[in-house]
Every structure is written in C-alpha cells, then in structure tokens.
C-alpha cells in the first residue's frame, strides 16, 4: 500500500553488503556512516570467502528490519546469492534492496530478485 | 439467473428496491473509476519496468567503470586502501532524501541523492601517493551511486505499484463479478416478489369485486323479483277487484263495487 510518510522520512543512508572492493569504492563515494554512541553500528559489511553465511544473514536482517534509517541496501549479487532465500522473501518497499555487480562477478540479470518478478509479470 | 452470486438478505419492499438500485449505480460508477485507476497505474507500471530494465543495464556498465577506477587507485597507491577507508568512514557524505510523487492516489517515493558538504572522512587517503586517482575514483563512484539511487527509487516504486495494482484489480474484479451480479440478483428478486404481491393483490381485489358484484346482482335480482312480485300483485289486485277477499280476506271491502248483500233488519 501507499507508504506513510513516517516509514521513509528519516531514511537517509545507504547500506552496503559486499566484497572488499565494492565496499571500499562505495565508501569512497561517501556512503559510510557509523552511528554515535557506545553501540556504534556501521552501515556496511565486508564479505569475503571466510565470512559465515549466518553473519551475512544477520547483517541483512539488521539493515532491512532493525534499522530504520536506511533507504537503500546495496548488496553484491554473489553475496545475495548466498542468502538468496532472505533476499527473495524480502518484499517490503523500504529499504530498497538492490543487487549490484562486483568486480569478479559480472552482473547476471537472471538472478536478480526484482528482475525475476519483472520477467514473471510479463510472462517471459 | 446466476444463482452462484446469491443475493443480499433483504425484505422485498419498495424501499429496499430503491436502496439496491442506488447501490447498483454506485457499484457501476466505482467499477469504472477503479478500472480507470488500474489502467493508469498499469501504464505507469510498465513505464517503470522498462526504465528498470534500462537502469539495470546501465548500472552494470557504470559499476564496471567504477571497479576499474578502483583498480587504478590500488595500483597507484601501491597497496590495499580498503582497511584504511573502512576505518576512517565516520559520517555519511552521500545521503538520500525521499520525496513523494502522487500517481492516481498512490504515493510513490522518489529518492534524491545529495551530498552533505563539509564531511570529508577521506582527507588523508592517498596522501602519500595516488591522491589524484583516489579523487577520480571518488567521483566515479559517486556517479555510480547516483545511478544506483535512481534504480533504487524505481525499484521501490515498482514494488509499491505492484502491490497497489494487485489490490485495485482485486477490487475491480470483486465489484464486477460479485457485487454487481449480486445486487442485480437482489433487484430481480425484489421485483419478482413485488410482482407476485401485485398479482396477489389484484386477484384479491378481483375476488372482492366479484363478490360485491355477485352480492349486487343478488340484491338486484331480489329487488327485481320483489318488484315483479309487486307488479304481479298489483296486476293481481287489479284483476281481483271483483274478488277482493282474495287479497284481503280479513278485511272485506265494504266500499267495493260489489253489491252488498242485502241487509235484512
């Protein structure tokens, strides 16, 4: 339904879950934010081969459901692939979950959860 | 008619007939309005999906260029700057602001990116060498993120519109296939019941007037009979002037023309 103003008014940050290069680049663009206070939270997560899937899952839930200051969540497609179920079942308008390509993994439109919906809607 | 739709539990009265008729009218108006809304939304929706498709492809190119410029940076700096960048990120310079756009009563958010001036967490990055590359990389990535924000607002609009269109279509179908047939059925039912009541009433009136006619006819017949009888009696009286004792045997006509018997004193 139409989202009320409160659901996105104070959403002003972008969050990112991705490999080191993607995160570094996006941080250079200036999206990085660390909250004040003792329980400082970063709005980015670096994923490498050693990162546990549960940690990614936890960060995804944190960014999408617990924090309400994030407007857009950028996630590398190969990382999204690891938590595909959570990404696919997340259907809320806020935050917008966006799958982005990474340096080592070219973008595959077939795997994108939104493009899959687009394809399904147009019966392709 | 279509028995599946059923009808509403109303008493078949003229008042509820009027109510049902206005309800049907309202349902038809609402149906056409909702249909138009759904069409407008679908048009918008198709436009958005087309733009999403384009933006996704653009994003692939932009991110590729950005990744390449980052590779340049690591080559120029001569080491990994990832850790340094992650540690020095404190305040977001690049932020988004949400705006609303109204499409046929549906509020679609639109993200707008802006940079918070005066925040520079990476002033020291690439200070030793490669500062130019770092600067260029930052610009490239900022442009890439702008594309991403654009895409994100399209995608959010897509998700919201998808849901709204589903709801609107469900309403259109409910009105078209449930409410209108059901109201029509109710109107038909009320009409048939009213007709039946009319027929009953008519039959009753016919019966009553028939009975009245019969009564009148009977009374007429009686009257007529009496008159005839009276007439007959009158005639008979005329006939029996000579013999009045027939008519009034108790009261012998003393004034009659008959000859009185002689009275012998």
GROMACS .gro file of C-alpha atoms in nm:
model
  389
    1UNK     CA    1   0.000   0.000   0.000
    2UNK     CA    2   0.097   0.359  -0.009
    3UNK     CA    3   0.372   0.406   0.242
    4UNK     CA    4   0.305   0.665   0.505
    5UNK     CA    5   0.548   0.947   0.546
    6UNK     CA    6   0.697   0.817   0.867
    7UNK     CA    7   0.823   0.497   0.708
    8UNK     CA    8   1.077   0.669   0.492
    9UNK     CA    9   1.112   1.024   0.612
   10UNK     CA   10   1.416   0.960   0.826
   11UNK     CA   11   1.567   0.707   0.591
   12UNK     CA   12   1.866   0.885   0.453
   13UNK     CA   13   2.153   0.641   0.444
   14UNK     CA   14   2.262   0.375   0.207
   15UNK     CA   15   2.394   0.046   0.338
   16UNK     CA   16   2.614  -0.198   0.162
   17UNK     CA   17   2.697  -0.566   0.196
   18UNK     CA   18   2.966  -0.671  -0.044
   19UNK     CA   19   3.321  -0.773  -0.113
   20UNK     CA   20   3.607  -0.554  -0.010
   21UNK     CA   21   3.649  -0.372  -0.339
   22UNK     CA   22   3.283  -0.283  -0.377
   23UNK     CA   23   3.260  -0.164  -0.019
   24UNK     CA   24   3.578   0.039  -0.048
   25UNK     CA   25   3.461   0.206  -0.364
   26UNK     CA   26   3.120   0.288  -0.224
   27UNK     CA   27   3.273   0.420   0.095
   28UNK     CA   28   3.497   0.642  -0.110
   29UNK     CA   29   3.185   0.782  -0.266
   30UNK     CA   30   3.088   0.878   0.086
   31UNK     CA   31   2.809   0.648   0.190
   32UNK     CA   32   2.980   0.514   0.501
   33UNK     CA   33   2.820   0.607   0.828
   34UNK     CA   34   2.894   0.499   1.182
   35UNK     CA   35   2.636   0.580   1.444
   36UNK     CA   36   2.737   0.766   1.755
   37UNK     CA   37   2.730   0.622   2.099
   38UNK     CA   38   2.873   0.312   2.259
   39UNK     CA   39   2.681   0.068   2.038
   40UNK     CA   40   2.821   0.216   1.722
   41UNK     CA   41   2.684   0.049   1.414
   42UNK     CA   42   2.839   0.060   1.074
   43UNK     CA   43   2.620   0.064   0.770
   44UNK     CA   44   2.848  -0.161   0.570
   45UNK     CA   45   2.966  -0.519   0.588
   46UNK     CA   46   3.266  -0.661   0.410
   47UNK     CA   47   3.213  -1.015   0.295
   48UNK     CA   48   3.497  -1.240   0.194
   49UNK     CA   49   3.529  -1.612   0.144
   50UNK     CA   50   3.566  -1.667   0.517
   51UNK     CA   51   3.254  -1.476   0.621
   52UNK     CA   52   2.986  -1.704   0.757
   53UNK     CA   53   2.652  -1.707   0.582
   54UNK     CA   54   2.483  -1.651   0.917
   55UNK     CA   55   2.678  -1.327   0.961
   56UNK     CA   56   2.558  -1.205   0.621
   57UNK     CA   57   2.208  -1.309   0.710
   58UNK     CA   58   2.230  -1.120   1.038
   59UNK     CA   59   2.356  -0.805   0.870
   60UNK     CA   60   2.082  -0.829   0.609
   61UNK     CA   61   1.815  -0.856   0.877
   62UNK     CA   62   1.976  -0.573   1.071
   63UNK     CA   63   1.983  -0.342   0.771
   64UNK     CA   64   1.639  -0.431   0.639
   65UNK     CA   65   1.432  -0.474   0.952
   66UNK     CA   66   1.603  -0.344   1.263
   67UNK     CA   67   1.747  -0.017   1.145
   68UNK     CA   68   1.503   0.234   1.014
   69UNK     CA   69   1.740   0.496   0.882
   70UNK     CA   70   1.844   0.305   0.573
   71UNK     CA   71   1.679   0.388   0.244
   72UNK     CA   72   1.870   0.166   0.007
   73UNK     CA   73   2.059  -0.154   0.074
   74UNK     CA   74   2.319  -0.237  -0.186
   75UNK     CA   75   2.426  -0.598  -0.191
   76UNK     CA   76   2.668  -0.772  -0.423
   77UNK     CA   77   2.494  -1.022  -0.639
   78UNK     CA   78   2.721  -1.308  -0.545
   79UNK     CA   79   2.662  -1.228  -0.178
   80UNK     CA   80   2.287  -1.208  -0.236
   81UNK     CA   81   2.317  -1.548  -0.396
   82UNK     CA   82   2.435  -1.689  -0.064
   83UNK     CA   83   2.128  -1.562   0.121
   84UNK     CA   84   1.901  -1.588  -0.181
   85UNK     CA   85   1.606  -1.705   0.024
   86UNK     CA   86   1.607  -1.400   0.252
   87UNK     CA   87   1.654  -1.163  -0.040
   88UNK     CA   88   1.375  -1.319  -0.240
   89UNK     CA   89   1.132  -1.327   0.050
   90UNK     CA   90   1.200  -0.966   0.141
   91UNK     CA   91   0.928  -0.778  -0.041
   92UNK     CA   92   0.884  -0.456   0.156
   93UNK     CA   93   0.928  -0.130  -0.030
   94UNK     CA   94   1.167   0.002   0.235
   95UNK     CA   95   1.455  -0.024   0.227
   96UNK     CA   96   1.501  -0.092  -0.139
   97UNK     CA   97   1.729  -0.390  -0.181
   98UNK     CA   98   1.947  -0.350  -0.484
   99UNK     CA   99   2.171  -0.619  -0.623
  100UNK     CA  100   2.486  -0.478  -0.771
  101UNK     CA  101   2.757  -0.647  -0.968
  102UNK     CA  102   3.101  -0.691  -0.820
  103UNK     CA  103   3.436  -0.678  -0.986
  104UNK     CA  104   3.485  -1.052  -1.002
  105UNK     CA  105   3.128  -1.148  -1.068
  106UNK     CA  106   2.963  -0.996  -1.373
  107UNK     CA  107   2.602  -0.898  -1.340
  108UNK     CA  108   2.352  -1.166  -1.424
  109UNK     CA  109   2.001  -1.027  -1.474
  110UNK     CA  110   1.853  -1.375  -1.449
  111UNK     CA  111   1.933  -1.399  -1.080
  112UNK     CA  112   1.805  -1.059  -0.972
  113UNK     CA  113   1.502  -1.097  -0.749
  114UNK     CA  114   1.332  -0.785  -0.885
  115UNK     CA  115   1.408  -0.862  -1.247
  116UNK     CA  116   1.275  -1.211  -1.187
  117UNK     CA  117   0.949  -1.054  -1.077
  118UNK     CA  118   0.951  -0.830  -1.383
  119UNK     CA  119   1.001  -1.129  -1.606
  120UNK     CA  120   0.730  -1.323  -1.432
  121UNK     CA  121   0.485  -1.036  -1.462
  122UNK     CA  122   0.536  -1.009  -1.832
  123UNK     CA  123   0.533  -1.381  -1.880
  124UNK     CA  124   0.875  -1.403  -2.035
  125UNK     CA  125  -3.027  -1.628  -1.325
  126UNK     CA  126  -2.675  -1.675  -1.198
  127UNK     CA  127  -2.752  -1.848  -0.876
  128UNK     CA  128  -2.387  -1.859  -0.772
  129UNK     CA  129  -2.379  -1.491  -0.688
  130UNK     CA  130  -2.665  -1.522  -0.446
  131UNK     CA  131  -2.845  -1.221  -0.321
  132UNK     CA  132  -2.846  -0.998  -0.022
  133UNK     CA  133  -3.070  -1.075   0.272
  134UNK     CA  134  -3.327  -0.801   0.234
  135UNK     CA  135  -3.701  -0.783   0.261
  136UNK     CA  136  -3.865  -0.736  -0.076
  137UNK     CA  137  -4.001  -0.390  -0.024
  138UNK     CA  138  -4.006  -0.086  -0.245
  139UNK     CA  139  -3.768   0.090  -0.008
  140UNK     CA  140  -3.502  -0.180  -0.033
  141UNK     CA  141  -3.555  -0.186  -0.408
  142UNK     CA  142  -3.463   0.180  -0.417
  143UNK     CA  143  -3.165   0.113  -0.193
  144UNK     CA  144  -3.048  -0.170  -0.417
  145UNK     CA  145  -3.087   0.039  -0.727
  146UNK     CA  146  -2.874   0.319  -0.584
  147UNK     CA  147  -2.624   0.059  -0.467
  148UNK     CA  148  -2.601  -0.086  -0.817
  149UNK     CA  149  -2.549   0.257  -0.957
  150UNK     CA  150  -2.275   0.327  -0.704
  151UNK     CA  151  -2.108  -0.005  -0.779
  152UNK     CA  152  -2.106   0.070  -1.151
  153UNK     CA  153  -1.957   0.414  -1.101
  154UNK     CA  154  -1.698   0.276  -0.861
  155UNK     CA  155  -1.615  -0.001  -1.102
  156UNK     CA  156  -1.548   0.233  -1.388
  157UNK     CA  157  -1.341   0.463  -1.166
  158UNK     CA  158  -1.133   0.178  -1.029
  159UNK     CA  159  -1.087   0.036  -1.374
  160UNK     CA  160  -0.950   0.367  -1.492
  161UNK     CA  161  -0.725   0.389  -1.189
  162UNK     CA  162  -0.595   0.042  -1.254
  163UNK     CA  163  -0.525   0.131  -1.615
  164UNK     CA  164  -0.339   0.446  -1.519
  165UNK     CA  165  -0.132   0.255  -1.266
  166UNK     CA  166  -0.057  -0.023  -1.510
  167UNK     CA  167   0.060   0.228  -1.765
  168UNK     CA  168   0.291   0.379  -1.509
  169UNK     CA  169   0.399   0.035  -1.400
  170UNK     CA  170   0.501  -0.068  -1.750
  171UNK     CA  171   0.697   0.250  -1.790
  172UNK     CA  172   0.877   0.184  -1.464
  173UNK     CA  173   0.961  -0.174  -1.553
  174UNK     CA  174   1.102  -0.059  -1.883
  175UNK     CA  175   1.314   0.200  -1.705
  176UNK     CA  176   1.427  -0.057  -1.450
  177UNK     CA  177   1.546  -0.281  -1.728
  178UNK     CA  178   1.742   0.006  -1.883
  179UNK     CA  179   1.879   0.125  -1.550
  180UNK     CA  180   1.996  -0.224  -1.456
  181UNK     CA  181   2.196  -0.247  -1.774
  182UNK     CA  182   2.336   0.098  -1.719
  183UNK     CA  183   2.427   0.001  -1.366
  184UNK     CA  184   2.629  -0.293  -1.497
  185UNK     CA  185   2.838  -0.060  -1.716
  186UNK     CA  186   2.879   0.207  -1.452
  187UNK     CA  187   2.988  -0.036  -1.186
  188UNK     CA  188   3.239  -0.185  -1.425
  189UNK     CA  189   3.394   0.157  -1.485
  190UNK     CA  190   3.393   0.228  -1.114
  191UNK     CA  191   3.563  -0.102  -1.035
  192UNK     CA  192   3.826  -0.021  -1.292
  193UNK     CA  193   3.895   0.317  -1.138
  194UNK     CA  194   3.932   0.149  -0.800
  195UNK     CA  195   4.184  -0.088  -0.952
  196UNK     CA  196   4.372   0.219  -1.074
  197UNK     CA  197   4.372   0.353  -0.722
  198UNK     CA  198   4.515   0.038  -0.569
  199UNK     CA  199   4.778   0.033  -0.839
  200UNK     CA  200   4.868   0.397  -0.781
  201UNK     CA  201   4.862   0.382  -0.403
  202UNK     CA  202   5.054   0.063  -0.422
  203UNK     CA  203   4.869  -0.116  -0.152
  204UNK     CA  204   4.531  -0.201  -0.019
  205UNK     CA  205   4.341   0.104   0.093
  206UNK     CA  206   4.032  -0.094   0.190
  207UNK     CA  207   4.115  -0.120   0.557
  208UNK     CA  208   4.206   0.244   0.587
  209UNK     CA  209   3.887   0.350   0.412
  210UNK     CA  210   3.670   0.132   0.627
  211UNK     CA  211   3.823   0.260   0.945
  212UNK     CA  212   3.806   0.624   0.852
  213UNK     CA  213   3.441   0.620   0.746
  214UNK     CA  214   3.251   0.809   1.012
  215UNK     CA  215   2.981   1.029   0.869
  216UNK     CA  216   2.790   0.972   0.550
  217UNK     CA  217   2.868   1.237   0.294
  218UNK     CA  218   2.641   1.093   0.035
  219UNK     CA  219   2.285   1.077   0.158
  220UNK     CA  220   1.942   1.036   0.009
  221UNK     CA  221   1.623   1.223   0.065
  222UNK     CA  222   1.284   1.072  -0.002
  223UNK     CA  223   1.019   1.263  -0.190
  224UNK     CA  224   0.667   1.168  -0.274
  225UNK     CA  225   0.507   1.151  -0.610
  226UNK     CA  226   0.136   1.102  -0.647
  227UNK     CA  227   0.013   0.867  -0.918
  228UNK     CA  228  -0.366   0.828  -0.910
  229UNK     CA  229  -0.377   0.846  -0.535
  230UNK     CA  230  -0.076   0.623  -0.479
  231UNK     CA  231   0.224   0.781  -0.317
  232UNK     CA  232   0.542   0.667  -0.482
  233UNK     CA  233   0.862   0.760  -0.305
  234UNK     CA  234   1.139   0.903  -0.505
  235UNK     CA  235   1.490   0.903  -0.365
  236UNK     CA  236   1.701   1.201  -0.432
  237UNK     CA  237   2.069   1.193  -0.358
  238UNK     CA  238   2.252   1.484  -0.210
  239UNK     CA  239   2.593   1.529  -0.061
  240UNK     CA  240   2.642   1.665   0.284
  241UNK     CA  241   2.905   1.928   0.234
  242UNK     CA  242   3.182   1.966   0.482
  243UNK     CA  243   3.209   1.599   0.562
  244UNK     CA  244   3.528   1.450   0.434
  245UNK     CA  245   3.637   1.132   0.600
  246UNK     CA  246   3.899   1.050   0.347
  247UNK     CA  247   4.109   1.361   0.351
  248UNK     CA  248   4.417   1.160   0.424
  249UNK     CA  249   4.354   0.873   0.188
  250UNK     CA  250   4.611   0.867  -0.084
  251UNK     CA  251   4.804   1.145   0.078
  252UNK     CA  252   5.133   0.976   0.012
  253UNK     CA  253   5.068   0.893  -0.347
  254UNK     CA  254   4.778   0.832  -0.582
  255UNK     CA  255   4.573   1.117  -0.445
  256UNK     CA  256   4.459   1.211  -0.793
  257UNK     CA  257   4.343   0.859  -0.864
  258UNK     CA  258   4.163   0.849  -0.533
  259UNK     CA  259   3.988   1.173  -0.618
  260UNK     CA  260   3.885   1.042  -0.960
  261UNK     CA  261   3.771   0.716  -0.809
  262UNK     CA  262   3.556   0.901  -0.561
  263UNK     CA  263   3.390   1.096  -0.837
  264UNK     CA  264   3.333   0.785  -1.044
  265UNK     CA  265   3.182   0.603  -0.751
  266UNK     CA  266   2.966   0.900  -0.661
  267UNK     CA  267   2.820   0.892  -1.011
  268UNK     CA  268   2.772   0.517  -0.985
  269UNK     CA  269   2.590   0.556  -0.656
  270UNK     CA  270   2.367   0.819  -0.811
  271UNK     CA  271   2.269   0.565  -1.073
  272UNK     CA  272   2.210   0.312  -0.800
  273UNK     CA  273   1.988   0.551  -0.606
  274UNK     CA  274   1.789   0.619  -0.921
  275UNK     CA  275   1.749   0.249  -0.970
  276UNK     CA  276   1.652   0.201  -0.608
  277UNK     CA  277   1.371   0.455  -0.632
  278UNK     CA  278   1.247   0.289  -0.949
  279UNK     CA  279   1.258  -0.043  -0.776
  280UNK     CA  280   1.072   0.083  -0.471
  281UNK     CA  281   0.809   0.236  -0.697
  282UNK     CA  282   0.790  -0.096  -0.875
  283UNK     CA  283   0.731  -0.289  -0.553
  284UNK     CA  284   0.468  -0.046  -0.427
  285UNK     CA  285   0.289  -0.021  -0.761
  286UNK     CA  286   0.290  -0.397  -0.798
  287UNK     CA  287   0.111  -0.433  -0.468
  288UNK     CA  288  -0.133  -0.147  -0.531
  289UNK     CA  289  -0.223  -0.276  -0.875
  290UNK     CA  290  -0.295  -0.616  -0.729
  291UNK     CA  291  -0.526  -0.463  -0.469
  292UNK     CA  292  -0.703  -0.242  -0.723
  293UNK     CA  293  -0.750  -0.527  -0.965
  294UNK     CA  294  -0.887  -0.743  -0.688
  295UNK     CA  295  -1.138  -0.469  -0.608
  296UNK     CA  296  -1.234  -0.426  -0.973
  297UNK     CA  297  -1.291  -0.797  -1.008
  298UNK     CA  298  -1.483  -0.818  -0.683
  299UNK     CA  299  -1.717  -0.542  -0.793
  300UNK     CA  300  -1.753  -0.679  -1.144
  301UNK     CA  301  -1.804  -1.042  -1.056
  302UNK     CA  302  -1.956  -1.040  -0.709
  303UNK     CA  303  -2.116  -0.713  -0.607
  304UNK     CA  304  -2.285  -0.616  -0.934
  305UNK     CA  305  -2.437  -0.960  -1.010
  306UNK     CA  306  -2.545  -0.996  -0.651
  307UNK     CA  307  -2.715  -0.657  -0.648
  308UNK     CA  308  -2.878  -0.728  -0.981
  309UNK     CA  309  -2.998  -1.057  -0.843
  310UNK     CA  310  -3.140  -0.884  -0.540
  311UNK     CA  311  -3.319  -0.632  -0.759
  312UNK     CA  312  -3.462  -0.912  -0.967
  313UNK     CA  313  -3.572  -1.096  -0.656
  314UNK     CA  314  -3.737  -0.787  -0.512
  315UNK     CA  315  -3.908  -0.715  -0.843
  316UNK     CA  316  -4.042  -1.067  -0.871
  317UNK     CA  317  -4.163  -1.063  -0.515
  318UNK     CA  318  -4.329  -0.726  -0.566
  319UNK     CA  319  -4.490  -0.853  -0.885
  320UNK     CA  320  -4.617  -1.151  -0.702
  321UNK     CA  321  -4.759  -0.931  -0.430
  322UNK     CA  322  -4.919  -0.720  -0.702
  323UNK     CA  323  -5.072  -1.023  -0.861
  324UNK     CA  324  -5.197  -1.145  -0.525
  325UNK     CA  325  -5.343  -0.805  -0.453
  326UNK     CA  326  -5.503  -0.791  -0.795
  327UNK     CA  327  -5.652  -1.135  -0.752
  328UNK     CA  328  -5.779  -1.042  -0.411
  329UNK     CA  329  -5.936  -0.725  -0.544
  330UNK     CA  330  -6.085  -0.920  -0.827
  331UNK     CA  331  -6.227  -1.164  -0.583
  332UNK     CA  332  -6.365  -0.887  -0.368
  333UNK     CA  333  -6.518  -0.705  -0.660
  334UNK     CA  334  -6.658  -1.033  -0.790
  335UNK     CA  335  -6.816  -1.098  -0.457
  336UNK     CA  336  -6.950  -0.747  -0.450
  337UNK     CA  337  -7.087  -0.789  -0.798
  338UNK     CA  338  -7.245  -1.114  -0.701
  339UNK     CA  339  -7.396  -0.950  -0.397
  340UNK     CA  340  -7.521  -0.660  -0.602
  341UNK     CA  341  -7.656  -0.897  -0.862
  342UNK     CA  342  -7.827  -1.097  -0.594
  343UNK     CA  343  -7.970  -0.785  -0.437
  344UNK     CA  344  -8.082  -0.665  -0.780
  345UNK     CA  345  -8.236  -0.997  -0.854
  346UNK     CA  346  -8.416  -0.990  -0.524
  347UNK     CA  347  -8.531  -0.636  -0.583
  348UNK     CA  348  -8.639  -0.726  -0.928
  349UNK     CA  349  -8.816  -1.028  -0.802
  350UNK     CA  350  -8.988  -0.822  -0.544
  351UNK     CA  351  -9.081  -0.561  -0.796
  352UNK     CA  352  -9.207  -0.823  -1.028
  353UNK     CA  353  -9.393  -0.974  -0.748
  354UNK     CA  354  -9.529  -0.637  -0.653
  355UNK     CA  355  -9.619  -0.571  -1.012
  356UNK     CA  356  -9.776  -0.908  -1.033
  357UNK     CA  357  -9.956  -0.842  -0.715
  358UNK     CA  358 -10.068  -0.507  -0.846
  359UNK     CA  359 -10.194  -0.676  -1.154
  360UNK     CA  360 -10.348  -0.940  -0.947
  361UNK     CA  361 -10.507  -0.674  -0.736
  362UNK     CA  362 -10.649  -0.511  -1.048
  363UNK     CA  363 -10.780  -0.847  -1.153
  364UNK     CA  364 -10.921  -0.928  -0.823
  365UNK     CA  365 -11.111  -0.610  -0.777
  366UNK     CA  366 -11.412  -0.826  -0.814
  367UNK     CA  367 -11.286  -1.060  -0.557
  368UNK     CA  368 -11.108  -0.857  -0.304
  369UNK     CA  369 -11.135  -1.120  -0.042
  370UNK     CA  370 -10.850  -1.291  -0.216
  371UNK     CA  371 -10.624  -1.008  -0.135
  372UNK     CA  372 -10.764  -0.908   0.192
  373UNK     CA  373 -10.962  -1.184   0.315
  374UNK     CA  374 -10.960  -1.045   0.665
  375UNK     CA  375 -11.082  -0.703   0.564
  376UNK     CA  376 -11.380  -0.730   0.330
  377UNK     CA  377 -11.403  -0.432   0.108
  378UNK     CA  378 -11.707  -0.253   0.214
  379UNK     CA  379 -11.661   0.022  -0.034
  380UNK     CA  380 -11.623  -0.201  -0.329
  381UNK     CA  381 -11.832  -0.204  -0.627
  382UNK     CA  382 -11.965  -0.539  -0.542
  383UNK     CA  383 -12.312  -0.545  -0.448
  384UNK     CA  384 -12.363  -0.561  -0.090
  385UNK     CA  385 -12.573  -0.837   0.031
  386UNK     CA  386 -12.896  -0.715   0.141
  387UNK     CA  387 -12.912  -0.638   0.496
  388UNK     CA  388 -13.229  -0.764   0.643
  389UNK     CA  389 -13.331  -0.598   0.955
   0.00000   0.00000   0.00000
